[in-house]
Every structure is written in C-alpha cells, then in structure tokens.
Amino acid sequence: MAPKKNAAAGANSQSTSSSTPATNTPVSNKPSSTSTASRNASTNPQDIATGIWENYVNNTPQRVKLIDTFMLFLVIVGGLQFLYCILAGNYPFNAFLSGFSATVGQFVLTASLRIQTNSANAADFKQLSHERAFADFVFGSMILHFFCVNFIN
Amino acid sequence: MASATKPQSTASGVFFEGETARNTRGLLRIIILCTIAATAVASRLFSVIRFESIIHEFDPWFNFRATKYLVQNGFYDFWDWFDDRTWHPLGRVTGGTLYPGLMVTSGAIWHALRAISLPVDIRNICVLLAPGFSGLTAFASYLLTSELSDSPSAGLLAAIFMGIAPGYISRSVAGSYDNEAIAIFLLVFTFYLWIKAVKEGSVMWGAFAALFYGYMVSAWGGYVFITNLLPLHAFVLICMGRFSPRLYVSYTTWYALGTLASMQIPFVGFLPIRSSEHMSALGVFGLLQLVGFTDYIRQQLPSKQFQLLLRTLVLVIFVVAFGLLVLLTVSGTIAPWTGRFYSLWDTGYAKIHIPIIASVSEHQPTAWPAFFFDLNMLIWLFPAGVYMCFRSLKDEQVFVVIYAVLASYFAGVMVRLMLTLTPVVCIAAAMALSQILDTFLVAGEPAEPIEAPSTKTNDAKDKTVPGIPEVLRSTKGPLVGIYSYMSKAMITGAVTCYLLLFVMHCTWVTSNAYSSPSVVLASRLPDGSQHIIDDYREAYYWLRQNTKPDAKVMSWWDYGYQIGGMADRPTLVDNNTWNNTHIATVGKAMSSREEVSYPIMRQHEVDYVLVVFGGLLGYSGDDINKFLWMIRIAEGIWPDEVKERDFFTSRGEYRVDDEAPPAMKNSLMYKMSYYNFDKLFPAGQAQDRVRGSRLPAQGPELSTVEEAFTSENWIVRIYKVKDLDNLGRSHQDAGAFEKGNKKKKAGKRKGARVLRVD
C-alpha cells in the first residue's frame, strides 16, 4: 500500500509544481542530460522520493526512528501472516484473525503514539503530555492483547 | 423542570461568585442530576405499582429464562447452552445465538448484591434493571450534551428530557426486561466517549469507546447503528477537509479495539469482516490510514496542491473500495445484506419477500402521530437544535447533524427505531431550549449596550468561529439585546408552560400507554373500578401443573417465549424466528384442514395446541387476527397447499361468519377458536366481539383434537392432540361413530395407514 501511495503522491505533485524539479535536478543529475518530457516525469518521482527519504533521515529524532522501525516490523509481520493466509489457507481462522489484528491494532496504536508525540501536531494535542501519550499507548495495547489472546482459541 | 435549571443560568447572583460559585454550582448540578435520575426511575414504576413485579410482553420472558439459567448454572454452562426445550425437535444453540450482555449484567448485579449480603430475587433485578439503567442514560446524555454545548443548562435539560421522554420509556418501563433496556445507555455513553475521543485525540478515550462499544455489541443487535454512524462521521469530516491527527488517533483506536471486542461475542463472530453492514467501518479505517499517511507526507513536502490531491485521492479510493465491496458481495465472499436491512431501504421489501419480518408490528413504518406522541414538544424543538449545531459547526456538531439525519430516517421506516432517534432529539431540543433560557433568563438589567449580557452567547460564538466574514460582523453593528422585563417574563413563562405540559404529557403517556405488561390485562368496569384479566397466566400455570414436563406445546410463535418462561414446557417455535420453515410448518398446521394438520402434529410429537382467542372479550390481538400472517408465511414455503386467496371471500373480504370461505371454516385455527363458542349464547346469537360479526348457527366440530382447557375469559384455549384411534379408524370416523351416525364406507378408509406412511 505504502509504495503505491508514495508514487501517486509524487506523480501528482510533480505534475503540478514546477519548483521541485528545479531544486532536485542538481542533486541527482546522473540519469541523463537529454531528458525528454516523459523521461523527466519518470525520474522526478524518484527524486522526490529520495528527497523525502533524506529529509526523513536528517530531520527525524532517534526515538521516532525507533518507533518507525517497530511499525515497519509490524507491517512486515502482518504482511507475512496475510501471505500465509493466502498461500496456506486460513484454517485456524480465529488464530489468523487475532494474529493479524494484533499487528494492525498495534500498528495504529504505535502510529497514534507517534502522532501524539510529534511536535508538529502539538496544536492538536494541547493537553497531552508525552508521558500521558505513552500511558495511553500502554493502556490501549493491554486491551488489544487481552482481546487477541481471548480470541485466539 | 424549568425551575430546576434556573439556578444554573442565574448563577451570577451575589452568592455565586468566585471559588464558592464553582463549588455551589457543582453541588447543585449533582443534586439536580440525582433528582433527574430518581425521576427517571420513578416514572417507570407505574406498572409495578398498578400490577405487580412481573416480566412484560414476549421477548423479556426469554431473557428472564436465560438469566435464571445463567444464575443457576454459571457462566460457562450458559455460554455453551444448548436448549432442547425450544424449537422441538431441532433445539437451539442458545448460548451462541443470543446477545448475552443483558443477562450477564443482571447476573453480575445479582452476584454483587449477594456478596454484600443482600439476597435479592433475580426476578426483581430483572424487573428493575431497565429503570435503573434509564437513570444512567439520563446521566450519559448529560455528559454528551455538555460536550456538545457551551451552555451550562443544556446538559441538565437533555438529562431530564432523556429521563422522561416517552420514546425511551416505551422500551424501558419496569418489567420490560429487553436488550434495549441497557442498550440505549450504552449507545449514548459510547457516543459520549467517541466525542470525547475526537475532541482530545486521546487513545484512552478511544479505547474506552471501544470497550463500551464491545459491551453494546454484546447487548443489542442495534450496535450496527454505531458501527455505521462513527465511520460516517469520520468520512464526512475527511470530505469536509477536516482531517486531523486527532481523528486518526481516535478512529483507528476505536476501530482496531472495537472490532476485536465485538468478535468476542459468539453470535457476532466473524461478521465484522464478512458482512456488508460492517464494511463501511473497515473501508473508513483503510481510508484513514491512507489519508494519515498522505497527511504525513504533506508535512514533509509542503505544496499547495496537496489539498486538492488529498480530496481526489479520497474520492478515487472511496469509489474503488465501494466497487470492491459490491464485487465481493456479488461474488459471495462477503455476506449480502440481511433482510432486515433491506427493509430499511425499501419499506415494501419485507412485505413481499419476508413476511416473517413484516409480520412483527414493531417493524412497521412509523405513523406520523407517533412522533408527537412519543416526543411531544421535543419534536419541534429538534430542528432548531440541529440548526444551532450548524451555527457553530465543529467536529462534534457534525456528529449531531449526521446522527439526526440518519436517525430521523430510520425512525420513519421502523417503529422500533424511534428508540435510536430519541437521544438525539433530546440532545438537540435541550440545546435549542437552553439557548432560549440563557438568553431570556438573565435577570440583571444590562448596564451598557456594549456589555449587554444577552449578547454574551453571540460573543462566545464569535470566539469559537474566528473565520466569520467581516460582512456579517458589520450587520451585527446595531447591538441587539433584550432589556425589558416584559418580554423576558413572557418568554420565560411560555417556556415554563411548555415544559410543564411536556411533563404532564410524558406522565400521561407513560401511565396510559406504556405501563401495561400485556401478560396481565386491565379493563375498567362500568363503575370505574379496575378489573384484572389474568387469562394468560391462568392458562400457562394450568399447563405447568397438569401436563407432563416434556409435553410439547404448539402455538403461534408469538407465545413461544411465554410458554417457555411461564409454563416451562417445550415449544415448537418461538420469538427467536431463526427457522422460517419451521414456523411455516406450524402455520400450515394451523391453516389446513384437520386431516392435513393431524399428521404434521403427530410428526412433531405435539401434545397440546394453544390458541389465543379474543372473541368473547373483544381482545383484538388474538390469533384469528394474526391468522393471515400464518397463511402468508406458510404460503411462502408451500405455495401449492396453502393459498392466501382461499381465505378471502369472492369479494376479497376477510370474514368469520356465515359467508366465510370453506378454507377458513375448515382450518384448524378457526375450528379451535370457535369450538363450542356458540354454546355460550342463545341459539344463533353467537357474536364475535373483535370482528363484530355474528357466527354461523352451527359451531365447528373437532375430531383430531379435544378441548383441554379454556381460560376464564376464553382468551387462551388449549387443546390436547388425540392419540391414534384404538381401532385404527380415522378420527373423523370415530367421531361419527360416537355420535351414533351410521358408519359409511368405514372399511375402505384406513386413516392409520396414511399416518404410518408419514
């Protein structure tokens, strides 16, 4: 889901904004100097993607990166479970469902924690300290895993 | 009630200032809320005072029986309960096909009371559960309204409206031990938690909303309303360009936890990922992930076109997801919409396709007067309240608007969904009325036009909506305010009158329309004294005391739960209506000739047949009036053997007198209802008081069943199914022989052999 999303976002912003190519071409100049319009369109999303990546690597605090790694891990685990379900069948459906929803639920809870502790969103969460956000996260996770364990049979 | 709220709005007096003021107000608030809760409970006790502490109607009898089972056998037995005393010979996996929330709640209360040495009979807990929870509902609507409105009086008004509105009382009087009794509290409280979660963007509130949503799922099938309303709210917010991280946090938390919680109930099981009703929630969940991710990317990559991109993306994905949903439904992966939901969109659907749903009176479309009857003045304050929501349209007000629109529609389609409309009507009406009171009840004379207290609310509104155009501000230049005591007094007086009328109306409706147990009927004698008609219990106790414990009783499904609960005898069909064919079988047995019915009854080991007959007393809810539904349901399964047309006269009338068609006169139901009825009257004078028609001079004769019991007012009649004839004759022949008629071709007809084939 995520890569597709990324590409779509990149493509659209490329076609609408003319400023990004100008800033980005010096950085990644290697593809070709004789760039046609179509070629330009295919490289630039890539540039934007790398731009985002670099922006991310440089500007994200270490703690948030840790959270992101955990989220990535959850996505991978969830994807593996889904793949297993498609390939090997969904026989213990309860087990699959609770395993899968555990990853999904943990993912959204972690994403919520990440959003709440992000300083860019401080305006939205005025009364919420980071400690409170973490306590909420633990509370939500406990409920989530209680239900999962109860549902797994 | 108006006087109760006055201290709140006139709190600017000498005694109410500074820190003391806050304490005083808080104390007053608590006292008022407690009074409201007491009022809510007290107004529901009419039926207990007038009759006795008894379970009402039909469904509550099953809930009561299940609760007794839970209390006696413990939770785990209850969970695995296979009930072989209903739906004979099929049985019912009761533990997996009910919403256990209600029973578990009262079971927990019972155990808690025992733990503190207060052994209360489980029946009394069941009877008083609904009034108790209505007090909590009033409190929950206070909380919800306080979140929605700035006015200090709105919440209290909403609480008292919710406490005494007949639309809610109709399903929560003492003894009405039904799922709705706790479900409405859970509905309102879940909405409160949801609003709180959206406002604060807190995982904790979202998780609480999910927990109460799970409780709601365990209590009532109407949880689907929440399942669709919250996603719709989120979706509308996204479409309005109001996506915020708060929305992401609250919705995803609620969905992830709430869905898991709902799947813990065996009856719901995998429905949340399989059935169409739940797909919108899943779709919005996916959508929010995408929007959240896009939003995150946008922060990394500022661009003005992003807003546009976001919206197009939302639209595209919505279309794709909807197409996918349709595709999956068509291909059968996701269960299609159930009949009850089709009937929500097309009111004529059920009547054509599923007579069993249409036959239930509470599934009929609502008549217009019912709105005024159930909500009185709230119904015309309701649009004003919704308009107020538009004036300061924040996230939570959007919710009220959506809720109002949806619930109004559904309440118009189905009578029983009036119940989901009532909370939002109370809330909206309270918001409108509190605006009036806040404006007109300020006693102090405004000192200077600039500081006019009457414009306080307008100023407050300006603060909340900073983006108000300059043009509008200029039009407000001539300051409007209410200065004269005259107009204040007039408006306040009028509002007080309306409120008093409302209270009187509610009390009147509650006492006259909604407090009848329907198990026990009350009538007035000519001298004005009350006369209790207790035929149902008389008959059920007769069954209980005079029949074998495993004697199977056949009746129309309406009475299944009551027979199970009061007579404690196995039944063929009951109000659960999970097996249409089985019900149609009973319908066929009732509507066919005796020769056809008898083998059916033998096959199902029926010992007794119970019919309800109101002809003597003029009790209109009897089986002859329900007979057409039996015929229709039977016709749905056996179109060749039972035909609705045959039961009408050639002019299309439904008659029971001399001109009744042969199919009617020969049907088992007709015969059992009118058997020996003419003996009560002088010859040829038999009169059916319900249908208002004179009956044939010659009463019907029964050969395969014999009268076993008829209650005092003939409301309940019980027949015993005869055993096979000792000499192998058919019952008709045996009857003819008994009467001394000549045996005609007795040698040729052997009824017994026909039976053995079956």
PDB file of N, CA, C and O in Angstrom, chain B residues 423-464:
ATOM      1  N   PRO B 423     -32.576   9.794  21.718  1.00  0.00           N
ATOM      2  CA  PRO B 423     -31.448  10.517  22.320  1.00  0.00           C
ATOM      3  C   PRO B 423     -31.074  11.790  21.582  1.00  0.00           C
ATOM      4  O   PRO B 423     -30.901  12.843  22.200  1.00  0.00           O
ATOM      5  N   VAL B 424     -31.012  11.713  20.256  1.00  0.00           N
ATOM      6  CA  VAL B 424     -30.558  12.897  19.527  1.00  0.00           C
ATOM      7  C   VAL B 424     -31.615  13.980  19.571  1.00  0.00           C
ATOM      8  O   VAL B 424     -31.300  15.178  19.629  1.00  0.00           O
ATOM      9  N   VAL B 425     -32.886  13.591  19.605  1.00  0.00           N
ATOM     10  CA  VAL B 425     -33.936  14.600  19.729  1.00  0.00           C
ATOM     11  C   VAL B 425     -33.819  15.299  21.071  1.00  0.00           C
ATOM     12  O   VAL B 425     -33.901  16.535  21.149  1.00  0.00           O
ATOM     13  N   CYS B 426     -33.587  14.519  22.118  1.00  0.00           N
ATOM     14  CA  CYS B 426     -33.454  15.120  23.441  1.00  0.00           C
ATOM     15  C   CYS B 426     -32.277  16.078  23.481  1.00  0.00           C
ATOM     16  O   CYS B 426     -32.368  17.187  24.022  1.00  0.00           O
ATOM     17  N   ILE B 427     -31.168  15.666  22.890  1.00  0.00           N
ATOM     18  CA  ILE B 427     -29.970  16.495  22.924  1.00  0.00           C
ATOM     19  C   ILE B 427     -30.174  17.783  22.136  1.00  0.00           C
ATOM     20  O   ILE B 427     -29.898  18.887  22.617  1.00  0.00           O
ATOM     21  N   ALA B 428     -30.696  17.637  20.923  1.00  0.00           N
ATOM     22  CA  ALA B 428     -30.878  18.821  20.083  1.00  0.00           C
ATOM     23  C   ALA B 428     -31.899  19.766  20.708  1.00  0.00           C
ATOM     24  O   ALA B 428     -31.695  20.991  20.739  1.00  0.00           O
ATOM     25  N   ALA B 429     -32.989  19.205  21.237  1.00  0.00           N
ATOM     26  CA  ALA B 429     -34.010  20.052  21.845  1.00  0.00           C
ATOM     27  C   ALA B 429     -33.445  20.770  23.061  1.00  0.00           C
ATOM     28  O   ALA B 429     -33.730  21.950  23.290  1.00  0.00           O
ATOM     29  N   ALA B 430     -32.621  20.062  23.822  1.00  0.00           N
ATOM     30  CA  ALA B 430     -32.028  20.691  25.002  1.00  0.00           C
ATOM     31  C   ALA B 430     -31.116  21.836  24.596  1.00  0.00           C
ATOM     32  O   ALA B 430     -31.082  22.885  25.246  1.00  0.00           O
ATOM     33  N   MET B 431     -30.389  21.655  23.488  1.00  0.00           N
ATOM     34  CA  MET B 431     -29.506  22.732  23.041  1.00  0.00           C
ATOM     35  C   MET B 431     -30.317  23.954  22.615  1.00  0.00           C
ATOM     36  O   MET B 431     -29.961  25.101  22.909  1.00  0.00           O
ATOM     37  N   ALA B 432     -31.422  23.709  21.916  1.00  0.00           N
ATOM     38  CA  ALA B 432     -32.252  24.835  21.480  1.00  0.00           C
ATOM     39  C   ALA B 432     -32.867  25.543  22.680  1.00  0.00           C
ATOM     40  O   ALA B 432     -32.845  26.773  22.781  1.00  0.00           O
ATOM     41  N   LEU B 433     -33.408  24.761  23.594  1.00  0.00           N
ATOM     42  CA  LEU B 433     -34.115  25.352  24.727  1.00  0.00           C
ATOM     43  C   LEU B 433     -33.149  26.075  25.655  1.00  0.00           C
ATOM     44  O   LEU B 433     -33.471  27.136  26.193  1.00  0.00           O
ATOM     45  N   SER B 434     -31.966  25.514  25.810  1.00  0.00           N
ATOM     46  CA  SER B 434     -31.015  26.167  26.700  1.00  0.00           C
ATOM     47  C   SER B 434     -30.586  27.505  26.121  1.00  0.00           C
ATOM     48  O   SER B 434     -30.333  28.460  26.851  1.00  0.00           O
ATOM     49  N   GLN B 435     -30.545  27.580  24.806  1.00  0.00           N
ATOM     50  CA  GLN B 435     -30.227  28.866  24.174  1.00  0.00           C
ATOM     51  C   GLN B 435     -31.287  29.908  24.537  1.00  0.00           C
ATOM     52  O   GLN B 435     -30.972  31.037  24.915  1.00  0.00           O
ATOM     53  N   ILE B 436     -32.544  29.508  24.464  1.00  0.00           N
ATOM     54  CA  ILE B 436     -33.632  30.424  24.816  1.00  0.00           C
ATOM     55  C   ILE B 436     -33.516  30.837  26.277  1.00  0.00           C
ATOM     56  O   ILE B 436     -33.567  32.020  26.612  1.00  0.00           O
ATOM     57  N   LEU B 437     -33.331  29.844  27.137  1.00  0.00           N
ATOM     58  CA  LEU B 437     -33.290  30.145  28.565  1.00  0.00           C
ATOM     59  C   LEU B 437     -32.105  31.035  28.905  1.00  0.00           C
ATOM     60  O   LEU B 437     -32.219  31.984  29.669  1.00  0.00           O
ATOM     61  N   ASP B 438     -30.952  30.734  28.317  1.00  0.00           N
ATOM     62  CA  ASP B 438     -29.766  31.534  28.609  1.00  0.00           C
ATOM     63  C   ASP B 438     -29.970  32.977  28.170  1.00  0.00           C
ATOM     64  O   ASP B 438     -29.439  33.905  28.773  1.00  0.00           O
ATOM     65  N   THR B 439     -30.719  33.149  27.086  1.00  0.00           N
ATOM     66  CA  THR B 439     -30.913  34.499  26.587  1.00  0.00           C
ATOM     67  C   THR B 439     -31.919  35.272  27.426  1.00  0.00           C
ATOM     68  O   THR B 439     -31.734  36.447  27.712  1.00  0.00           O
ATOM     69  N   PHE B 440     -32.986  34.582  27.834  1.00  0.00           N
ATOM     70  CA  PHE B 440     -34.091  35.307  28.443  1.00  0.00           C
ATOM     71  C   PHE B 440     -34.107  35.257  29.962  1.00  0.00           C
ATOM     72  O   PHE B 440     -34.828  36.002  30.579  1.00  0.00           O
ATOM     73  N   LEU B 441     -33.333  34.383  30.532  1.00  0.00           N
ATOM     74  CA  LEU B 441     -33.435  34.232  31.982  1.00  0.00           C
ATOM     75  C   LEU B 441     -32.452  35.107  32.751  1.00  0.00           C
ATOM     76  O   LEU B 441     -32.434  35.080  33.959  1.00  0.00           O
ATOM     77  N   VAL B 442     -31.622  35.853  32.025  1.00  0.00           N
ATOM     78  CA  VAL B 442     -30.660  36.707  32.726  1.00  0.00           C
ATOM     79  C   VAL B 442     -31.425  37.849  33.358  1.00  0.00           C
ATOM     80  O   VAL B 442     -32.021  38.685  32.675  1.00  0.00           O
ATOM     81  N   ALA B 443     -31.447  37.883  34.689  1.00  0.00           N
ATOM     82  CA  ALA B 443     -32.328  38.814  35.385  1.00  0.00           C
ATOM     83  C   ALA B 443     -31.795  40.245  35.349  1.00  0.00           C
ATOM     84  O   ALA B 443     -32.546  41.194  35.247  1.00  0.00           O
ATOM     85  N   GLY B 444     -30.483  40.376  35.398  1.00  0.00           N
ATOM     86  CA  GLY B 444     -29.890  41.689  35.529  1.00  0.00           C
ATOM     87  C   GLY B 444     -30.166  42.591  34.331  1.00  0.00           C
ATOM     88  O   GLY B 444     -30.141  42.160  33.180  1.00  0.00           O
ATOM     89  N   GLU B 445     -30.418  43.858  34.605  1.00  0.00           N
ATOM     90  CA  GLU B 445     -30.578  44.840  33.533  1.00  0.00           C
ATOM     91  C   GLU B 445     -29.213  45.089  32.913  1.00  0.00           C
ATOM     92  O   GLU B 445     -28.239  45.289  33.633  1.00  0.00           O
ATOM     93  N   PRO B 446     -29.097  45.046  31.606  1.00  0.00           N
ATOM     94  CA  PRO B 446     -27.787  45.328  31.001  1.00  0.00           C
ATOM     95  C   PRO B 446     -27.395  46.774  31.253  1.00  0.00           C
ATOM     96  O   PRO B 446     -28.164  47.697  30.980  1.00  0.00           O
ATOM     97  N   ALA B 447     -26.203  46.984  31.811  1.00  0.00           N
ATOM     98  CA  ALA B 447     -25.780  48.317  32.212  1.00  0.00           C
ATOM     99  C   ALA B 447     -25.529  49.203  31.006  1.00  0.00           C
ATOM    100  O   ALA B 447     -26.086  50.277  30.866  1.00  0.00           O
ATOM    101  N   GLU B 448     -24.696  48.727  30.128  1.00  0.00           N
ATOM    102  CA  GLU B 448     -24.370  49.489  28.928  1.00  0.00           C
ATOM    103  C   GLU B 448     -24.607  48.586  27.726  1.00  0.00           C
ATOM    104  O   GLU B 448     -24.445  47.371  27.821  1.00  0.00           O
ATOM    105  N   PRO B 449     -24.977  49.154  26.611  1.00  0.00           N
ATOM    106  CA  PRO B 449     -25.231  48.323  25.430  1.00  0.00           C
ATOM    107  C   PRO B 449     -24.046  47.432  25.065  1.00  0.00           C
ATOM    108  O   PRO B 449     -24.213  46.338  24.587  1.00  0.00           O
ATOM    109  N   ILE B 450     -22.834  47.923  25.351  1.00  0.00           N
ATOM    110  CA  ILE B 450     -21.655  47.148  24.942  1.00  0.00           C
ATOM    111  C   ILE B 450     -21.550  45.866  25.757  1.00  0.00           C
ATOM    112  O   ILE B 450     -21.142  44.834  25.263  1.00  0.00           O
ATOM    113  N   GLU B 451     -21.946  45.970  27.012  1.00  0.00           N
ATOM    114  CA  GLU B 451     -21.802  44.805  27.876  1.00  0.00           C
ATOM    115  C   GLU B 451     -23.118  44.046  28.044  1.00  0.00           C
ATOM    116  O   GLU B 451     -23.319  43.386  29.046  1.00  0.00           O
ATOM    117  N   ALA B 452     -24.023  44.216  27.095  1.00  0.00           N
ATOM    118  CA  ALA B 452     -25.321  43.565  27.224  1.00  0.00           C
ATOM    119  C   ALA B 452     -25.161  42.072  27.411  1.00  0.00           C
ATOM    120  O   ALA B 452     -24.540  41.402  26.588  1.00  0.00           O
ATOM    121  N   PRO B 453     -25.671  41.552  28.507  1.00  0.00           N
ATOM    122  CA  PRO B 453     -25.488  40.125  28.780  1.00  0.00           C
ATOM    123  C   PRO B 453     -26.188  39.244  27.745  1.00  0.00           C
ATOM    124  O   PRO B 453     -25.791  38.119  27.526  1.00  0.00           O
ATOM    125  N   SER B 454     -27.233  39.796  27.130  1.00  0.00           N
ATOM    126  CA  SER B 454     -27.977  38.968  26.185  1.00  0.00           C
ATOM    127  C   SER B 454     -27.144  38.622  24.959  1.00  0.00           C
ATOM    128  O   SER B 454     -27.405  37.642  24.277  1.00  0.00           O
ATOM    129  N   THR B 455     -26.125  39.445  24.692  1.00  0.00           N
ATOM    130  CA  THR B 455     -25.313  39.138  23.526  1.00  0.00           C
ATOM    131  C   THR B 455     -24.128  38.265  23.884  1.00  0.00           C
ATOM    132  O   THR B 455     -23.274  38.022  23.063  1.00  0.00           O
ATOM    133  N   LYS B 456     -24.103  37.851  25.130  1.00  0.00           N
ATOM    134  CA  LYS B 456     -22.971  37.050  25.573  1.00  0.00           C
ATOM    135  C   LYS B 456     -22.792  35.815  24.699  1.00  0.00           C
ATOM    136  O   LYS B 456     -21.697  35.461  24.309  1.00  0.00           O
ATOM    137  N   THR B 457     -23.906  35.200  24.409  1.00  0.00           N
ATOM    138  CA  THR B 457     -23.825  33.965  23.620  1.00  0.00           C
ATOM    139  C   THR B 457     -23.286  34.253  22.226  1.00  0.00           C
ATOM    140  O   THR B 457     -22.536  33.471  21.667  1.00  0.00           O
ATOM    141  N   ASN B 458     -23.694  35.426  21.686  1.00  0.00           N
ATOM    142  CA  ASN B 458     -23.188  35.755  20.356  1.00  0.00           C
ATOM    143  C   ASN B 458     -21.686  35.957  20.389  1.00  0.00           C
ATOM    144  O   ASN B 458     -20.970  35.527  19.495  1.00  0.00           O
ATOM    145  N   ASP B 459     -21.218  36.629  21.443  1.00  0.00           N
ATOM    146  CA  ASP B 459     -19.781  36.837  21.548  1.00  0.00           C
ATOM    147  C   ASP B 459     -19.044  35.514  21.654  1.00  0.00           C
ATOM    148  O   ASP B 459     -18.016  35.296  21.028  1.00  0.00           O
ATOM    149  N   ALA B 460     -19.632  34.661  22.451  1.00  0.00           N
ATOM    150  CA  ALA B 460     -18.998  33.349  22.619  1.00  0.00           C
ATOM    151  C   ALA B 460     -18.900  32.636  21.275  1.00  0.00           C
ATOM    152  O   ALA B 460     -17.910  31.981  20.976  1.00  0.00           O
ATOM    153  N   LYS B 461     -19.922  32.839  20.494  1.00  0.00           N
ATOM    154  CA  LYS B 461     -19.922  32.172  19.201  1.00  0.00           C
ATOM    155  C   LYS B 461     -18.819  32.746  18.313  1.00  0.00           C
ATOM    156  O   LYS B 461     -18.156  32.024  17.587  1.00  0.00           O
ATOM    157  N   ASP B 462     -18.646  34.053  18.412  1.00  0.00           N
ATOM    158  CA  ASP B 462     -17.610  34.671  17.594  1.00  0.00           C
ATOM    159  C   ASP B 462     -16.241  34.110  17.927  1.00  0.00           C
ATOM    160  O   ASP B 462     -15.409  33.913  17.063  1.00  0.00           O
ATOM    161  N   LYS B 463     -16.056  33.858  19.192  1.00  0.00           N
ATOM    162  CA  LYS B 463     -14.749  33.342  19.588  1.00  0.00           C
ATOM    163  C   LYS B 463     -14.509  31.960  19.003  1.00  0.00           C
ATOM    164  O   LYS B 463     -13.419  31.634  18.587  1.00  0.00           O
ATOM    165  N   THR B 464     -15.568  31.180  18.999  1.00  0.00           N
ATOM    166  CA  THR B 464     -15.366  29.806  18.540  1.00  0.00           C
ATOM    167  C   THR B 464     -15.230  29.742  17.029  1.00  0.00           C
ATOM    168  O   THR B 464     -14.627  28.834  16.506  1.00  0.00           O
TER     169      THR B 464
END
